[in-house]
Coordinates of C-alpha atoms in Angstrom, one line a residue:
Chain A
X365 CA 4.9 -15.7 10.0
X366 CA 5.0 -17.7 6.4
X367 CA 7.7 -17.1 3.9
X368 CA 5.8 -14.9 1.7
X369 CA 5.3 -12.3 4.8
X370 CA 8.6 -12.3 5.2
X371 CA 9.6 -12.1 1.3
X372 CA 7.2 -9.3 1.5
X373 CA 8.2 -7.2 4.5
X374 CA 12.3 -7.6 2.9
X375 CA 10.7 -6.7 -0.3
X376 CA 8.7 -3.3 0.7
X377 CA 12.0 -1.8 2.3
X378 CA 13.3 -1.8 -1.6
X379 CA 9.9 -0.6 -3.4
X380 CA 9.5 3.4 -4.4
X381 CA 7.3 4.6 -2.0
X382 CA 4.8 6.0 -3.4
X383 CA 3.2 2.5 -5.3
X384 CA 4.6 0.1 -2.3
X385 CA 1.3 -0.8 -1.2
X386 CA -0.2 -1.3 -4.7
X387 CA 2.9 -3.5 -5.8
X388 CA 3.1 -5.9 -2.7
X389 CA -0.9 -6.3 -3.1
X390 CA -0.5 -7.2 -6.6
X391 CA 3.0 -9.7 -5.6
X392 CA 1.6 -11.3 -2.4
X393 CA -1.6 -12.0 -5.0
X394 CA 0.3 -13.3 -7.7
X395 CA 2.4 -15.7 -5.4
X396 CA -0.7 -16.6 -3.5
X397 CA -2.8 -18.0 -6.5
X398 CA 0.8 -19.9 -7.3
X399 CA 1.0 -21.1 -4.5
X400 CA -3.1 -22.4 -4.4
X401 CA -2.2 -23.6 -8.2
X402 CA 0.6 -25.5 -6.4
X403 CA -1.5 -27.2 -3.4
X404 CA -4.4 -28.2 -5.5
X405 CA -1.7 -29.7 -7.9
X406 CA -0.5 -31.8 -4.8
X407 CA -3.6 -32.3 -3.1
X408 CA -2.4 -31.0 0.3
X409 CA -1.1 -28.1 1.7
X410 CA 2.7 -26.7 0.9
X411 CA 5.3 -27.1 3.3
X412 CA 8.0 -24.4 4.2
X413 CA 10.4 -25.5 1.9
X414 CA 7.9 -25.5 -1.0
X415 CA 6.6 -22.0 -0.5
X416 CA 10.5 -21.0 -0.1
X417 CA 11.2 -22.6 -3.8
X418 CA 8.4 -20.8 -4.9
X419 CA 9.7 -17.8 -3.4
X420 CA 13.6 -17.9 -4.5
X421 CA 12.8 -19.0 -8.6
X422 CA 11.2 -15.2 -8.3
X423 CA 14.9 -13.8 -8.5
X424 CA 16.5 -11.6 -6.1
X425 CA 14.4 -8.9 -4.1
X426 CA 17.0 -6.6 -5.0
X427 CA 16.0 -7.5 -9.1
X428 CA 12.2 -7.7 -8.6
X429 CA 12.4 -4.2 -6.6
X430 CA 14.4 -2.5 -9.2
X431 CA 11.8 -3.8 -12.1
X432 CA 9.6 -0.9 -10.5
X433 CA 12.1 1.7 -10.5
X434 CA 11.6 4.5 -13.0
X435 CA 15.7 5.0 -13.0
X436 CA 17.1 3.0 -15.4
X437 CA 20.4 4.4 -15.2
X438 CA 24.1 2.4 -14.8
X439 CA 27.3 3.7 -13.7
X440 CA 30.3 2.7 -16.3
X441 CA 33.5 3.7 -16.4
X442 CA 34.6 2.2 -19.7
X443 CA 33.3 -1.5 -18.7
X444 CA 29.4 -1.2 -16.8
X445 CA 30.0 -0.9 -13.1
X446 CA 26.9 -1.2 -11.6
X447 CA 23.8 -2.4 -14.1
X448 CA 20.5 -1.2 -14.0
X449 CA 19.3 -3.3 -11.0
X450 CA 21.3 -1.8 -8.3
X451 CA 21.3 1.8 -9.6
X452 CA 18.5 2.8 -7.9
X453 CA 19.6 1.9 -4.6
X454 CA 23.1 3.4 -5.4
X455 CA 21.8 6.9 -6.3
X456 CA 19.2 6.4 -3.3
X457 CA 22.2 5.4 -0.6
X458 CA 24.6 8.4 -2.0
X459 CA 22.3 11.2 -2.2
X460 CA 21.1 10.2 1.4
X461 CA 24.7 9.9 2.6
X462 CA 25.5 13.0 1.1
X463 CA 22.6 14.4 2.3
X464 CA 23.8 13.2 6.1
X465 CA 27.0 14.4 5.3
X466 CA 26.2 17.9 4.5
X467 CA 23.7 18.5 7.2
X468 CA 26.8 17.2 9.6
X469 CA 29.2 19.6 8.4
X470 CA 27.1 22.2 8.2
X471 CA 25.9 21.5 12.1
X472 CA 29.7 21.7 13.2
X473 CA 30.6 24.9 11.2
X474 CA 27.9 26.4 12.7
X475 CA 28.4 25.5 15.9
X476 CA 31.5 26.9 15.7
X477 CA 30.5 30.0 14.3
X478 CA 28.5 30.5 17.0
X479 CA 30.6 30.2 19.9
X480 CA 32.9 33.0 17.9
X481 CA 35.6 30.3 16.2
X482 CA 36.6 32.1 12.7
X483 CA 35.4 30.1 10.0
X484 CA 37.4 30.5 6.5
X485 CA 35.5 29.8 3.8
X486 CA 38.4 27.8 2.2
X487 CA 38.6 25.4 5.0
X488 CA 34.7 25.0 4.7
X489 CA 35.3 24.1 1.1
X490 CA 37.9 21.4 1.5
X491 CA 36.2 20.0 4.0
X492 CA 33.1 19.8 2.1
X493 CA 34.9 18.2 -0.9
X494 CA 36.6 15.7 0.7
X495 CA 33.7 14.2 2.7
X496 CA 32.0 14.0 -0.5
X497 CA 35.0 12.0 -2.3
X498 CA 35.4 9.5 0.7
X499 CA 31.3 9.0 0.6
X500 CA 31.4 8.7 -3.0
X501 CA 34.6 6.5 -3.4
X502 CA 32.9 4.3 -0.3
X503 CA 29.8 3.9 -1.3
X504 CA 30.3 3.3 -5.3
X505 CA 33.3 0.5 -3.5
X506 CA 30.5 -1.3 -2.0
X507 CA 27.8 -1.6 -4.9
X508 CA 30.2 -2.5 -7.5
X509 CA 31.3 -5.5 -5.1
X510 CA 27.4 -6.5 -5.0
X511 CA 26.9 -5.9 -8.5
X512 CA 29.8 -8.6 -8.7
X513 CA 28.2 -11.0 -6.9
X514 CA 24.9 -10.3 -8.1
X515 CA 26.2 -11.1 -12.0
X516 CA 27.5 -13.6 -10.8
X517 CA 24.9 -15.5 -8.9
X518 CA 21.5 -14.0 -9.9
X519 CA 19.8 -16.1 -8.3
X520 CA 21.7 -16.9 -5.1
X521 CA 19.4 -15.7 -1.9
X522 CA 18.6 -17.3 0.7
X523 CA 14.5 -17.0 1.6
X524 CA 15.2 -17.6 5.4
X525 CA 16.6 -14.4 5.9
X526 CA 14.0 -12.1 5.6
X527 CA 12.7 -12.6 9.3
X528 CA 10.8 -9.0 9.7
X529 CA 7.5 -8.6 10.0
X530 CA 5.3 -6.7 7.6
X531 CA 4.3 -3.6 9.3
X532 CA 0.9 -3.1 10.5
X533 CA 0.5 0.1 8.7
X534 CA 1.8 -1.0 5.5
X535 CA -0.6 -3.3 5.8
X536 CA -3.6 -1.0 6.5
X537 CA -2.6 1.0 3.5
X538 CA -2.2 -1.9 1.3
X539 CA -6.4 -2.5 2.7
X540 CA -7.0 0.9 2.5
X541 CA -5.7 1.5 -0.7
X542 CA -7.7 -1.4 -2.2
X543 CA -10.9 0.1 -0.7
X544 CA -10.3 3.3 -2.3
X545 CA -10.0 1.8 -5.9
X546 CA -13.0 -0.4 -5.3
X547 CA -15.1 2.9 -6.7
X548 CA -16.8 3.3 -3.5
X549 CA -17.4 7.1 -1.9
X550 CA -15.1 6.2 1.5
X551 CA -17.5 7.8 4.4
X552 CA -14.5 9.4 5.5
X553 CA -14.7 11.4 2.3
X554 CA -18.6 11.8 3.2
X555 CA -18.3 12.8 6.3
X556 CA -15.4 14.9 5.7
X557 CA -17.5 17.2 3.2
X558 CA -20.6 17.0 5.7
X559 CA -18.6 18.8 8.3
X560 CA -16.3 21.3 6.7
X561 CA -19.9 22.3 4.3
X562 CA -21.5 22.8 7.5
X563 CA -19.5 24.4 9.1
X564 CA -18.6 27.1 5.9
X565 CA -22.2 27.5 5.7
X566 CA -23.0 28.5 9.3
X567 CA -19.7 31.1 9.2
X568 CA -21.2 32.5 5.6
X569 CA -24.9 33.0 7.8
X570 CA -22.9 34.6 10.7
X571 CA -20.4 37.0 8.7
X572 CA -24.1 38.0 6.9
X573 CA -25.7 38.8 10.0
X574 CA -22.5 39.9 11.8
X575 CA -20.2 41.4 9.7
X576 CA -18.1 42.4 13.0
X577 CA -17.0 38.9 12.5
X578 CA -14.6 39.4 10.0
X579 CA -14.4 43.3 9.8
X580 CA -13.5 43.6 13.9
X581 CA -14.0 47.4 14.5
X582 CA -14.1 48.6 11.3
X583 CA -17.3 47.3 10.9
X584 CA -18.7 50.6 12.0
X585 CA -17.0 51.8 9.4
X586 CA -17.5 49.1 6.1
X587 CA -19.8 47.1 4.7
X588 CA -19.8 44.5 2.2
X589 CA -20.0 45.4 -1.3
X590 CA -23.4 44.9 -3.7
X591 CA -21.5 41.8 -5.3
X592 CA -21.5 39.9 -2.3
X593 CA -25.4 40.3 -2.5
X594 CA -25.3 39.0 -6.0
X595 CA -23.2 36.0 -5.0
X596 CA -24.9 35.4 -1.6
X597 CA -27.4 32.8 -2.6
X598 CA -25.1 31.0 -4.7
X599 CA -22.6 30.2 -2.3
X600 CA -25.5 29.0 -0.2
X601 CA -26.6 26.9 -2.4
X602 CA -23.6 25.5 -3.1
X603 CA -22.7 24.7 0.6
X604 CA -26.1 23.2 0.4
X605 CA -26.1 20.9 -2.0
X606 CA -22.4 19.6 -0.7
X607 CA -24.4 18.7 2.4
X608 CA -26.9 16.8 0.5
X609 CA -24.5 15.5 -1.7
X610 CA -22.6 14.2 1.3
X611 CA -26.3 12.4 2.9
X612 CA -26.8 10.4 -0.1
X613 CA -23.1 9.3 -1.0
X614 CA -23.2 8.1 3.6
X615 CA -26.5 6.4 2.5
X616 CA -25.6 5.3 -1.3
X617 CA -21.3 4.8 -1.1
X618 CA -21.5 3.4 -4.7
X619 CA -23.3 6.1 -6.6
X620 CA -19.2 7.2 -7.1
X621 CA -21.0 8.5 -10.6
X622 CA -23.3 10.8 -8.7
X623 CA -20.6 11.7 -6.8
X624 CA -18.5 12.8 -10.0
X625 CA -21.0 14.6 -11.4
X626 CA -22.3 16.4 -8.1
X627 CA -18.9 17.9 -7.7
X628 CA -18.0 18.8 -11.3
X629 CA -21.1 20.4 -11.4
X630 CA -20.6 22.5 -7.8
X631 CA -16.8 23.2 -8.4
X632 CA -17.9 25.0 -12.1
X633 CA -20.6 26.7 -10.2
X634 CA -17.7 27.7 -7.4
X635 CA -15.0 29.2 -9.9
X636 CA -17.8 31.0 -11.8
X637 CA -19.0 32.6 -8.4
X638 CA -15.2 33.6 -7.9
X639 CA -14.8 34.9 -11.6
X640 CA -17.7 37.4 -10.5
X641 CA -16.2 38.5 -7.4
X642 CA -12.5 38.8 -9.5
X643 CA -14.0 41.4 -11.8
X644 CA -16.5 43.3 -9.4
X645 CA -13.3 45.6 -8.3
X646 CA -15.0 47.0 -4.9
X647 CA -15.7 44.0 -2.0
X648 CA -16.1 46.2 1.2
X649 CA -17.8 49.7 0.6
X650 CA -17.2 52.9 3.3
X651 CA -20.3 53.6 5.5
X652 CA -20.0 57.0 5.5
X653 CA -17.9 59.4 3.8
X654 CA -15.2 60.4 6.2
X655 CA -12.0 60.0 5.1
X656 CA -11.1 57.4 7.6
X657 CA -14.2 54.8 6.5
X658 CA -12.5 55.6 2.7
X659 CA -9.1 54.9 3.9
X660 CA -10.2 51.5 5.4
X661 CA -12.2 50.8 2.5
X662 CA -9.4 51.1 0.1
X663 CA -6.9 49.3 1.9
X664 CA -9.3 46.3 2.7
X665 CA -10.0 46.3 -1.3
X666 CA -6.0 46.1 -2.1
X667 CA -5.5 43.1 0.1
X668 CA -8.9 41.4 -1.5
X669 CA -7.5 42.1 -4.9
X670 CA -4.3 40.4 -4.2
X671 CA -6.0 37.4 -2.3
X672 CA -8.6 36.9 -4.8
X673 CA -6.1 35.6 -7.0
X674 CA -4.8 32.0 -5.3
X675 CA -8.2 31.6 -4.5
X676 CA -9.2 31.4 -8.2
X677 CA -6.2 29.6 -8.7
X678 CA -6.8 26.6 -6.4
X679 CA -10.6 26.9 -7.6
X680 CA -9.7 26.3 -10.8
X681 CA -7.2 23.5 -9.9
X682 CA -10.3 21.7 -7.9
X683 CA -12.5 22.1 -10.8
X684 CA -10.1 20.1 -13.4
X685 CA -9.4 17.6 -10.7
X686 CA -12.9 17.3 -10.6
X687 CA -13.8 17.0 -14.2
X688 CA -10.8 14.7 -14.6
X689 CA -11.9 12.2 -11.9
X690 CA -15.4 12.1 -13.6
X691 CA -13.8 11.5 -17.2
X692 CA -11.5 8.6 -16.1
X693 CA -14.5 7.0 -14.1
X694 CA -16.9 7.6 -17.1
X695 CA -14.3 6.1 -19.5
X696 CA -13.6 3.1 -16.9
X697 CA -17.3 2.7 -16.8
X698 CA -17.8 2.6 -20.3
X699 CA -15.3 0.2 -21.1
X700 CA -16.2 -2.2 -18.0
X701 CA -20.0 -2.3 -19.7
X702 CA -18.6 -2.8 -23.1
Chain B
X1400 CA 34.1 -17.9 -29.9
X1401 CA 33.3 -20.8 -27.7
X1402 CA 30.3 -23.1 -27.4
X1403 CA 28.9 -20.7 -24.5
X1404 CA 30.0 -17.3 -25.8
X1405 CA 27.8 -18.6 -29.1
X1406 CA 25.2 -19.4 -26.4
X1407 CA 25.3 -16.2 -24.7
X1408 CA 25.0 -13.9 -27.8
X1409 CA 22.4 -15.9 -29.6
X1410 CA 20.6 -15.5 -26.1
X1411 CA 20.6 -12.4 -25.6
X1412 CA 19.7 -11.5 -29.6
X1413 CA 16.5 -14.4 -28.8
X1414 CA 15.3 -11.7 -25.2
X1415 CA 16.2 -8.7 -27.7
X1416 CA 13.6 -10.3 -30.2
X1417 CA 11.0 -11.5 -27.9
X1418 CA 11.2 -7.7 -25.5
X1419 CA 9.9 -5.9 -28.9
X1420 CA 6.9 -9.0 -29.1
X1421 CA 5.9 -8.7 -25.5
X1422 CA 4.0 -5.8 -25.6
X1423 CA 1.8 -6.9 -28.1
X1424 CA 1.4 -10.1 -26.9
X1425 CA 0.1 -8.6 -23.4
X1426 CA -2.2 -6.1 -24.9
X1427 CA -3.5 -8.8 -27.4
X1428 CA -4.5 -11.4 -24.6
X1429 CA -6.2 -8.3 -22.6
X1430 CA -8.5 -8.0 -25.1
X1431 CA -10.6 -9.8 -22.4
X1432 CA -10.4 -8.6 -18.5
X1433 CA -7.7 -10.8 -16.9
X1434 CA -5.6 -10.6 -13.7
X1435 CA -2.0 -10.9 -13.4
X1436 CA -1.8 -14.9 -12.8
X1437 CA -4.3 -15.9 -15.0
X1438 CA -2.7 -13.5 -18.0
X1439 CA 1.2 -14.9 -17.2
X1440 CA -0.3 -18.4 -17.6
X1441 CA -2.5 -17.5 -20.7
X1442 CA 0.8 -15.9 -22.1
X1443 CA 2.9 -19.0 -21.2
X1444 CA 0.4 -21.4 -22.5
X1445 CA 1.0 -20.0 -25.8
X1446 CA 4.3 -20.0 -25.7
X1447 CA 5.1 -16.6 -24.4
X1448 CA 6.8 -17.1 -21.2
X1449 CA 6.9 -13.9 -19.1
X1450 CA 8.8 -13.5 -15.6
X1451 CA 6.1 -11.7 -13.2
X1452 CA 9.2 -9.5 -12.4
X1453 CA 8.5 -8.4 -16.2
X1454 CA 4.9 -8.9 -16.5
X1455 CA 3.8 -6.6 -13.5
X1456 CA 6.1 -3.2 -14.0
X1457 CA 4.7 -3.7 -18.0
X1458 CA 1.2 -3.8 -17.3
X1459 CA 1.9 -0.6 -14.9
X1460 CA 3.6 1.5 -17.7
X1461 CA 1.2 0.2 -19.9
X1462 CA -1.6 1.5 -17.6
X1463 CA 0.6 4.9 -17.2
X1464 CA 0.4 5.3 -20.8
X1465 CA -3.6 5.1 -20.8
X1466 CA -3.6 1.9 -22.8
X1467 CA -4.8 -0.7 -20.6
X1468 CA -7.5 0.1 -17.4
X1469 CA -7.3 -1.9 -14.2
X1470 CA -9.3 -2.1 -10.9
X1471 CA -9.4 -3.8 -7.5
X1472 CA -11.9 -6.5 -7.7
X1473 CA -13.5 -9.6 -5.6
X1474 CA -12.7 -13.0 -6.8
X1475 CA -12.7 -16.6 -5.8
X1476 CA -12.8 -14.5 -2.5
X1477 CA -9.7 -12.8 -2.6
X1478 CA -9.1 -9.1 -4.2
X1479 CA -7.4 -9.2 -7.4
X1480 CA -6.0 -6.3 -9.8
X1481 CA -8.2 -6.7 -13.2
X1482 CA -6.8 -5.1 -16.3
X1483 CA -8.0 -4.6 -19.6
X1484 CA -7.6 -2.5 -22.8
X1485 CA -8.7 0.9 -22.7
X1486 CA -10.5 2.5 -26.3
X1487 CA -6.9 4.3 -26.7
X1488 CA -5.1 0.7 -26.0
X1489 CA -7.4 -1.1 -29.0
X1490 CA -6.9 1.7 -31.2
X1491 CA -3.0 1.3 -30.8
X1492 CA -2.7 -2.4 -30.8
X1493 CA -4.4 -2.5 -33.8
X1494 CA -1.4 -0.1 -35.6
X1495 CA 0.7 -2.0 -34.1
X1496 CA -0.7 -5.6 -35.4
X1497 CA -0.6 -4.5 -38.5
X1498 CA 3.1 -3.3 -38.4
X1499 CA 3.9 -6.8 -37.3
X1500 CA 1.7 -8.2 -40.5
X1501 CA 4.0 -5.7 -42.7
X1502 CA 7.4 -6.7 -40.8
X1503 CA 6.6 -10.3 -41.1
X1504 CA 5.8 -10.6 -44.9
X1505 CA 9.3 -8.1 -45.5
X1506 CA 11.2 -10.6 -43.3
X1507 CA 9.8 -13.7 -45.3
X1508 CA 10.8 -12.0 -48.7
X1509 CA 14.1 -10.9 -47.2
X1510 CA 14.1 -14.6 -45.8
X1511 CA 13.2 -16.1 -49.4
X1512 CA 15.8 -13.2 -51.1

């Protein structure tokens, strides 16, 4: 395992979670074309030593990590005891120490409760306020120690010590994550909308010719509604052109553009086909007139008219995810040709 | 104050100075699609040192803000993150060239008194 593996692997434990991948990519390159710049400077390949130099004039891990944190903040009581670099990892160590220590006390209280102790609320209290002094006094001990040494000696860490591998699946999302912002249509993406469009499709064709289905034994007593005739072909179409839209982005990955526009295009046609079934009022109609087909009806109509509603929500939601995805491309696009 | 208090303050006013320059240097030399490596050494070769443990969470709040674009590329046969200026990144760094035109002509009067 070389140096910058192991800077790497010490260095992902620090990083926010959510961009880790994207950052080490971006490090491990930068430090890699250094280190090329380096060996074609000397004519041979760097030794151990010279990738560690490399390696320890890039400060602290602790310093480059908190670089990337969004939290800025310091702890000062008059003079500033711990700076902006260790903050992060303070407020990350309390809260989960914190977190640990409440889901402790609470285990043992109710434990206790439950085997019939009595609990007094006041003892719950105390307890709860003093575990939270000693972890805060404990931990805020500790970091204002490191910030110490940190302030004093910046850059005083030793390469050598970061002996832990990178993880194989930090790794695959570092490759997958690259792949995905290569602007290629993933075939899991592909396939993905093959299957569920498929499948929706042949459930739409058997409701239609079954409508036991989804009614169960009321069927014999409800139908669907003349909307749902209106709307029929639509959805069909729809489901449709997903399928073919799927088939050419498995045969043509970077017609991403195609892609964009297919979906804007089949998400507007989606939340208009929901913004007709929103205001048609009636979905399921009684087959005959007996009070009980009427009954059904009217209930089944209530629980549509509350339903209806996320579903036009997360319509909606999908269609401006959509239409962003396409702009942002478009723009990228445009810019990238000039 | 001593030799190195001197040192200390005049050093930290000299970051202070250059912080407020950075941005615009970056967004000036991305004018033209670069990477991280080659843009910290186009930087330094013009005097504009920047530690990559600067350079790199910049160019991703600059990138947050919508001002510069980047993507995952092939080159020299390695994948490297290429950023450039995005239409809202060249309308804003030219405002902010020319505030630095209009605060360097005030600070040579003010210089000159």
């Amino acid at each position: 395992m070389t140096p910058l593996e192991r800077y790497l692997s010490f260095l992902s434990k620090l990083l926010p979670a959510g961009q880790r991948e994207d950052i080490l990519r971006e490090l491990s390159e930068d430090i890699q074309s250094e280190m090329d710049d380096k060996e074609s400077e000397l004519g041979r390949p760097l030794t151990e030593p010279e990738q560690l130099q490399i390696l320890k004039r890039r400060g602290n891990p602790l310093q480059v990590a908190a670089g990337y944190t969004n939290n800025k903040g310091t702890l000062s009581f008059g003079p500033q005891l711990i700076g902006p670099v260790l903050f992060p990892f303070y407020a990350r160590v309390l809260a989960f120490n914190l977190g640990l220590t409440f889901v402790i006390i609470g285990t043992v209280f109710a434990a206790l409760s439950l085997s019939g102790q009595p609990i007094h609320v006041g003892s719950l209290f105390s307890n709860v306020l003093l575990q939270l002094f000693v972890q805060l006094v404990a931990v805020t001990i500790i970091f204002v120690l490191v910030e110490k040494h940190l302030s004093r000696q910046p850059q005083e860490w030793d390469a050598k010590e970061f002996e832990k591998p990178l993880k194989a699946s930090i790794r695959d999302r570092i490759d997958k994550k690259i792949q995905l912002q290569m602007r290629e249509v993933s075939r899991f993406d592909s396939i993905s909308v093959l299957i569920a469009s498929g499948i929706a499709l042949l459930w739409i064709q058997s409701l239609w010719a079954k409508p036991f289905l989804i009614f169960g034994p009321a069927a014999s007593l409800i139908t669907f509604a003349p909307v749902w005739h209106r709307i029929y072909l639509p959805t069909v179409f729809i489901m449709l052109a997903a399928i073919v839209r799927a088939c050419i982005n498995l045969a043509q990955p970077n017609w991403v553009r195609f892609r964009d526009v297919a979906a804007v295009v089949l998400d507007a046609t989606a939340l208009a086909l929901i913004y007709v079934l929103m205001f048609a009022h009636t979905w399921v109609v009684p087959l005959d007139a007996t009070s009980g087909a009427q009954h059904i009806a009217s209930a089944v109509n209530q629980w549509i008219a509350i339903g209806i509603w996320p579903a036009a929500v997360i319509a909606l939601f999908q269609a401006i995810k959509s239409f962003v995805r396409l702009y942002k491309n478009w723009r990228w696009s445009g810019t990238a040709n000039g | 104050m001593t030799n190195s208090q001197d040192n200390n303050l005049f050093e930290n006013l000299r970051l202070e100075l250059r912080r407020g320059s950075l941005v615009l240097a970056v967004l000036a030399c991305l004018r033209s699609e670069q990477y991280g490596y080659t843009l910290r050494k186009a930087l330094a070769d013009r005097g504009m040192e920047i530690e990559e443990g600067t350079l790199y969470p910049l160019l991703r709040r600059l990138e947050s803000q919508g001002l510069l674009l980047s993507e995952w590329r092939e080159a020299d046969k390695r994948n490297k993150r290429f950023y450039r200026l995005s239409p809202l990144g060249s309308e804003v760094l030219e405002k902010l060239l020319a505030e630095w035109n209009s605060i360097d002509s005030s600070l040579n009067e003010i210089v000159k008194g």
